[in-house]
Coordinates of N, CA and C in Angstrom, one line a residue:
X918 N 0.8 -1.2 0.0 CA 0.0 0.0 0.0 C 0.9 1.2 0.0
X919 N 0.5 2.0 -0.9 CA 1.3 3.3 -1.1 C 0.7 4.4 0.3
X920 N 2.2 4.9 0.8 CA 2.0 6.2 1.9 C 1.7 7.0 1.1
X921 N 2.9 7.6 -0.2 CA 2.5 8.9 -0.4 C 2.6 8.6 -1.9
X922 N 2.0 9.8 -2.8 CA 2.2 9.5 -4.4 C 1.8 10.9 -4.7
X923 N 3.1 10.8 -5.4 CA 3.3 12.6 -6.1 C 3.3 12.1 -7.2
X924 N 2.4 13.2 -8.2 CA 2.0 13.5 -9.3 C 2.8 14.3 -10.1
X925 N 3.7 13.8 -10.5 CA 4.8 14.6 -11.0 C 4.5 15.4 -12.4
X926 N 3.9 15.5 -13.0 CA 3.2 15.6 -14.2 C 2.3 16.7 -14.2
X927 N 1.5 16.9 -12.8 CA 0.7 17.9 -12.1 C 1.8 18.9 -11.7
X928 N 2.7 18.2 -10.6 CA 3.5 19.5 -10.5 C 4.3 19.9 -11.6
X929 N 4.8 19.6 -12.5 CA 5.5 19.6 -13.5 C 4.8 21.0 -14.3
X930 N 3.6 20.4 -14.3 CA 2.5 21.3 -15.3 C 1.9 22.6 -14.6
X931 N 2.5 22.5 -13.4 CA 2.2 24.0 -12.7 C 3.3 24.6 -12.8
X932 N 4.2 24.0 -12.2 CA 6.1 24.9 -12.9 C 5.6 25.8 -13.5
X933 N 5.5 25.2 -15.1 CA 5.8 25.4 -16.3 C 4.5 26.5 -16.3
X934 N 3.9 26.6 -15.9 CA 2.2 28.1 -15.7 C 3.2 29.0 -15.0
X935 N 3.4 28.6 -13.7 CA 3.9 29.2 -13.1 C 5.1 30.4 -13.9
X936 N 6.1 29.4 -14.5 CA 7.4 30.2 -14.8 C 6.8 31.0 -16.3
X937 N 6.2 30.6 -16.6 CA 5.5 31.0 -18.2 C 4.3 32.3 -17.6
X938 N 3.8 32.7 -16.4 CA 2.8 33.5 -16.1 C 3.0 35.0 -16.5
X939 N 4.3 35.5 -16.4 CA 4.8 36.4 -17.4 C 4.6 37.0 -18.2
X940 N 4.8 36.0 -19.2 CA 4.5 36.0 -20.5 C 2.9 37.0 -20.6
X941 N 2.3 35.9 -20.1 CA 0.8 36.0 -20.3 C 0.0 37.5 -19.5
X942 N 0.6 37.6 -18.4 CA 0.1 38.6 -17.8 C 1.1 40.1 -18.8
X943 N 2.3 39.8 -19.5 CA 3.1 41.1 -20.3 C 2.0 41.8 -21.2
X944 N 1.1 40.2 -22.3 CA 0.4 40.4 -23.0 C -0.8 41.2 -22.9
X945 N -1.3 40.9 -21.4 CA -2.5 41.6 -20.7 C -2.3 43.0 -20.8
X946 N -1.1 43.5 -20.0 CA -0.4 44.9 -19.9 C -0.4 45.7 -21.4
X947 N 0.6 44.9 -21.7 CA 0.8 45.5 -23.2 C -0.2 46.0 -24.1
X948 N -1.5 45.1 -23.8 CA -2.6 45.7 -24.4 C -3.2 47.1 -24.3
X949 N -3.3 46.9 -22.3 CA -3.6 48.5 -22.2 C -2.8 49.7 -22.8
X950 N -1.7 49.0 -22.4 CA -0.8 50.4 -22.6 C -0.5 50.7 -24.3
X951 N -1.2 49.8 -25.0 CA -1.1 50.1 -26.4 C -2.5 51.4 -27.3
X952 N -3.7 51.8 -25.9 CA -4.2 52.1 -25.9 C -4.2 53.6 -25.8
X953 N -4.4 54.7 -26.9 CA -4.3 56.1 -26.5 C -5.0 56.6 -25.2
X954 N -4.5 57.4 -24.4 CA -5.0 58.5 -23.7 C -6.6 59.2 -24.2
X955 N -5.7 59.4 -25.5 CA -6.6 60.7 -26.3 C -7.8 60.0 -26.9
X956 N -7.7 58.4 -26.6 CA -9.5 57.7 -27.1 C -10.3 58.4 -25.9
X957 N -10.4 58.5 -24.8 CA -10.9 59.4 -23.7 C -11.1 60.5 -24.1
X958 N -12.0 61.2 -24.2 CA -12.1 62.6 -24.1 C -11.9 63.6 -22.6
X959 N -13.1 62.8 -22.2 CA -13.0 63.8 -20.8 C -11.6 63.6 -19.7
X960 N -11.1 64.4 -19.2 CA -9.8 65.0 -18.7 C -10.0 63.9 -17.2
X961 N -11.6 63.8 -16.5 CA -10.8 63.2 -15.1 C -11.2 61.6 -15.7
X962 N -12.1 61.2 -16.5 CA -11.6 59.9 -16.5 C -10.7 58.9 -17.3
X963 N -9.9 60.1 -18.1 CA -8.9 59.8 -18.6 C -7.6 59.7 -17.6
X964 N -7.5 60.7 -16.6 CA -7.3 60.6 -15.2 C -7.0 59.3 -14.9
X965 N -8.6 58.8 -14.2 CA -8.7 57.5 -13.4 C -8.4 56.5 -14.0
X966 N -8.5 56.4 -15.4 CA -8.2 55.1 -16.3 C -6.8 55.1 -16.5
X967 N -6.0 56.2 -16.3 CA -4.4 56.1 -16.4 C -3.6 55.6 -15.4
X968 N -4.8 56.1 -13.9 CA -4.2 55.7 -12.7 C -4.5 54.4 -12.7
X969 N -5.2 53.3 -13.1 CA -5.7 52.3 -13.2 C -5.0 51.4 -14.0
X970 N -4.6 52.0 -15.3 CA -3.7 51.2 -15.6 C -2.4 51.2 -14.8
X971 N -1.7 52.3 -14.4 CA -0.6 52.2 -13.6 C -0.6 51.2 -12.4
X972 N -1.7 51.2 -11.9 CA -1.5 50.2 -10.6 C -2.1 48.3 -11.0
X973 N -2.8 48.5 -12.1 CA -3.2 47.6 -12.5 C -1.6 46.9 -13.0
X974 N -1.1 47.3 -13.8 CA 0.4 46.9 -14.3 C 1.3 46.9 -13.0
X975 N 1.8 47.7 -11.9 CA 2.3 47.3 -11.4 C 1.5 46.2 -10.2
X976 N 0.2 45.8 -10.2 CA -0.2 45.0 -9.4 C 0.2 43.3 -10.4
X977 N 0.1 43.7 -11.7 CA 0.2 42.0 -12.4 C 1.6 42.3 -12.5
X978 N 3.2 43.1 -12.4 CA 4.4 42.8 -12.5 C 4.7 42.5 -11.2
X979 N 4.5 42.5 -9.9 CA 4.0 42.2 -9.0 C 3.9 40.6 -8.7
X980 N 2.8 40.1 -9.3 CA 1.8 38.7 -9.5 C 2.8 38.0 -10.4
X981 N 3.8 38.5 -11.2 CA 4.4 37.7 -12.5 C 5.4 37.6 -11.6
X982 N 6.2 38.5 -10.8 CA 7.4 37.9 -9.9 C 7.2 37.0 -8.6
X983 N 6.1 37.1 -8.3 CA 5.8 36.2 -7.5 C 5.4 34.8 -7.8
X984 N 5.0 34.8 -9.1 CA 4.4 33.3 -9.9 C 5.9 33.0 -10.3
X985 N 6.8 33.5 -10.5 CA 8.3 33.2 -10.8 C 8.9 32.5 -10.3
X986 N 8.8 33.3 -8.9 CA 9.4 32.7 -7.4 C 8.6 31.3 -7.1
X987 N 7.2 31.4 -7.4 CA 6.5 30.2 -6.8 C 7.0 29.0 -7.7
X988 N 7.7 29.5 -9.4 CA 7.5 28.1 -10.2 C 9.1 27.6 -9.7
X989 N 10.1 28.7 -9.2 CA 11.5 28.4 -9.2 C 11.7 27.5 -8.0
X990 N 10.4 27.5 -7.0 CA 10.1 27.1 -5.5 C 9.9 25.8 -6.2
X991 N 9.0 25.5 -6.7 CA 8.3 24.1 -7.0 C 9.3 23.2 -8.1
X992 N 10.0 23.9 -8.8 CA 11.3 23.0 -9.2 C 11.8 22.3 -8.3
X993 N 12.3 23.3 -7.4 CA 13.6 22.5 -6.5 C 12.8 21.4 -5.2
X994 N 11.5 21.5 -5.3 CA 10.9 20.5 -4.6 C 10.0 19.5 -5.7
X995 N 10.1 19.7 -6.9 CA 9.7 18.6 -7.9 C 11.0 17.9 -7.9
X996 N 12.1 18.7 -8.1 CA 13.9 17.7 -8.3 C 13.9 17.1 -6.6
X997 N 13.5 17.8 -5.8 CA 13.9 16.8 -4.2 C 13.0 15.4 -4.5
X998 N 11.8 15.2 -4.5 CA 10.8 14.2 -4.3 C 11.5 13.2 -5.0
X999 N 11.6 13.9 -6.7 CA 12.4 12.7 -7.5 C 13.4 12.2 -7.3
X1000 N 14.1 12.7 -6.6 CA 15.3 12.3 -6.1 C 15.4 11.3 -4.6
X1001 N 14.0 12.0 -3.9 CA 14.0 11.2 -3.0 C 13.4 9.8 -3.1
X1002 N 12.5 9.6 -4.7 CA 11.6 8.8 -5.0 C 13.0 7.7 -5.5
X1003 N 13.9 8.5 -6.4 CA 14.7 7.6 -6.7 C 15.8 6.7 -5.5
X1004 N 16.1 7.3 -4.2 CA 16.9 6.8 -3.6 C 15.9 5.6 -3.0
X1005 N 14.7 6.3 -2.9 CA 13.7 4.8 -2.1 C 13.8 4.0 -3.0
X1006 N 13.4 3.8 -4.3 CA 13.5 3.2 -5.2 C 14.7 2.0 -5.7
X1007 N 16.0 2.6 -5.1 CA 17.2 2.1 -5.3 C 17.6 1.0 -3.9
X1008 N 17.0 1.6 -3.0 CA 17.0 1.1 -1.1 C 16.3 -0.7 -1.3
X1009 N 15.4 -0.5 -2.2 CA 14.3 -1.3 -2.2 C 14.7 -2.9 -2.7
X1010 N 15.4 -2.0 -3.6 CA 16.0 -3.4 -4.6 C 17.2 -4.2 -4.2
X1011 N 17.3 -5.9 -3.8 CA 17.9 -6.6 -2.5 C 19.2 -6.7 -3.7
X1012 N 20.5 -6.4 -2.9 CA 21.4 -6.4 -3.0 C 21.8 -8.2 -3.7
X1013 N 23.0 -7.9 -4.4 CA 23.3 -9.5 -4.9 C 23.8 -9.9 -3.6
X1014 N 23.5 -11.0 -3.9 CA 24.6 -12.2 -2.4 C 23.9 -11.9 -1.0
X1015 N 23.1 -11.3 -1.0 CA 21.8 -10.9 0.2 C 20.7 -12.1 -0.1
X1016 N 20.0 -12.2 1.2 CA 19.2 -13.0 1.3 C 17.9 -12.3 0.6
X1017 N 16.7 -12.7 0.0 CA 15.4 -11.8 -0.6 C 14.8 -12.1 0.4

């Protein structure tokens, strides 16, 4: 009976969101900011929409260094498991000239 079973494939596949969330959130940004001021007419809610993008952007550059850190986190604890999966793995298997 198995204690524990890691899904390596799951974590693997979050890494990879994780380290790639960048990307995706640059695209989001880039969009606003590809957007004139001057589509706005009126003065304060061209205002608020600028302030909005500003904090909106630095809230997702923000979310993209932290999904960075989280995918760089979950590497080095996807490579421990495997590695610890592999030393159980190797413990397991009876030695020649040993009794089974």
């Amino acid at each position: 009976m198995t204690d524990v079973r890691i899904d390596y494939e799951a974590m693997a596949a979050s890494r990879y969101a994780y380290a790639n969330m960048r990307t995706l959130l640059d695209g989001a940004t880039g969009a606003l900011s590809d957007v004139s001021g001057s589509a706005v007419p009126q003065d304060e809610l061209r205002r608020r929409l600028e302030d909005l993008h500003r904090s909106w952007g630095g809230g997702l550059d923000k979310l993209a260094r932290y999904a960075e850190d989280a995918g760089a986190g979950l590497e080095g604890i996807l490579e421990a498991f495997q590695g610890l999966d592999s030393e159980l793995g190797a413990s397991m298997v009876p030695e020649e000239g040993s009794a089974s």
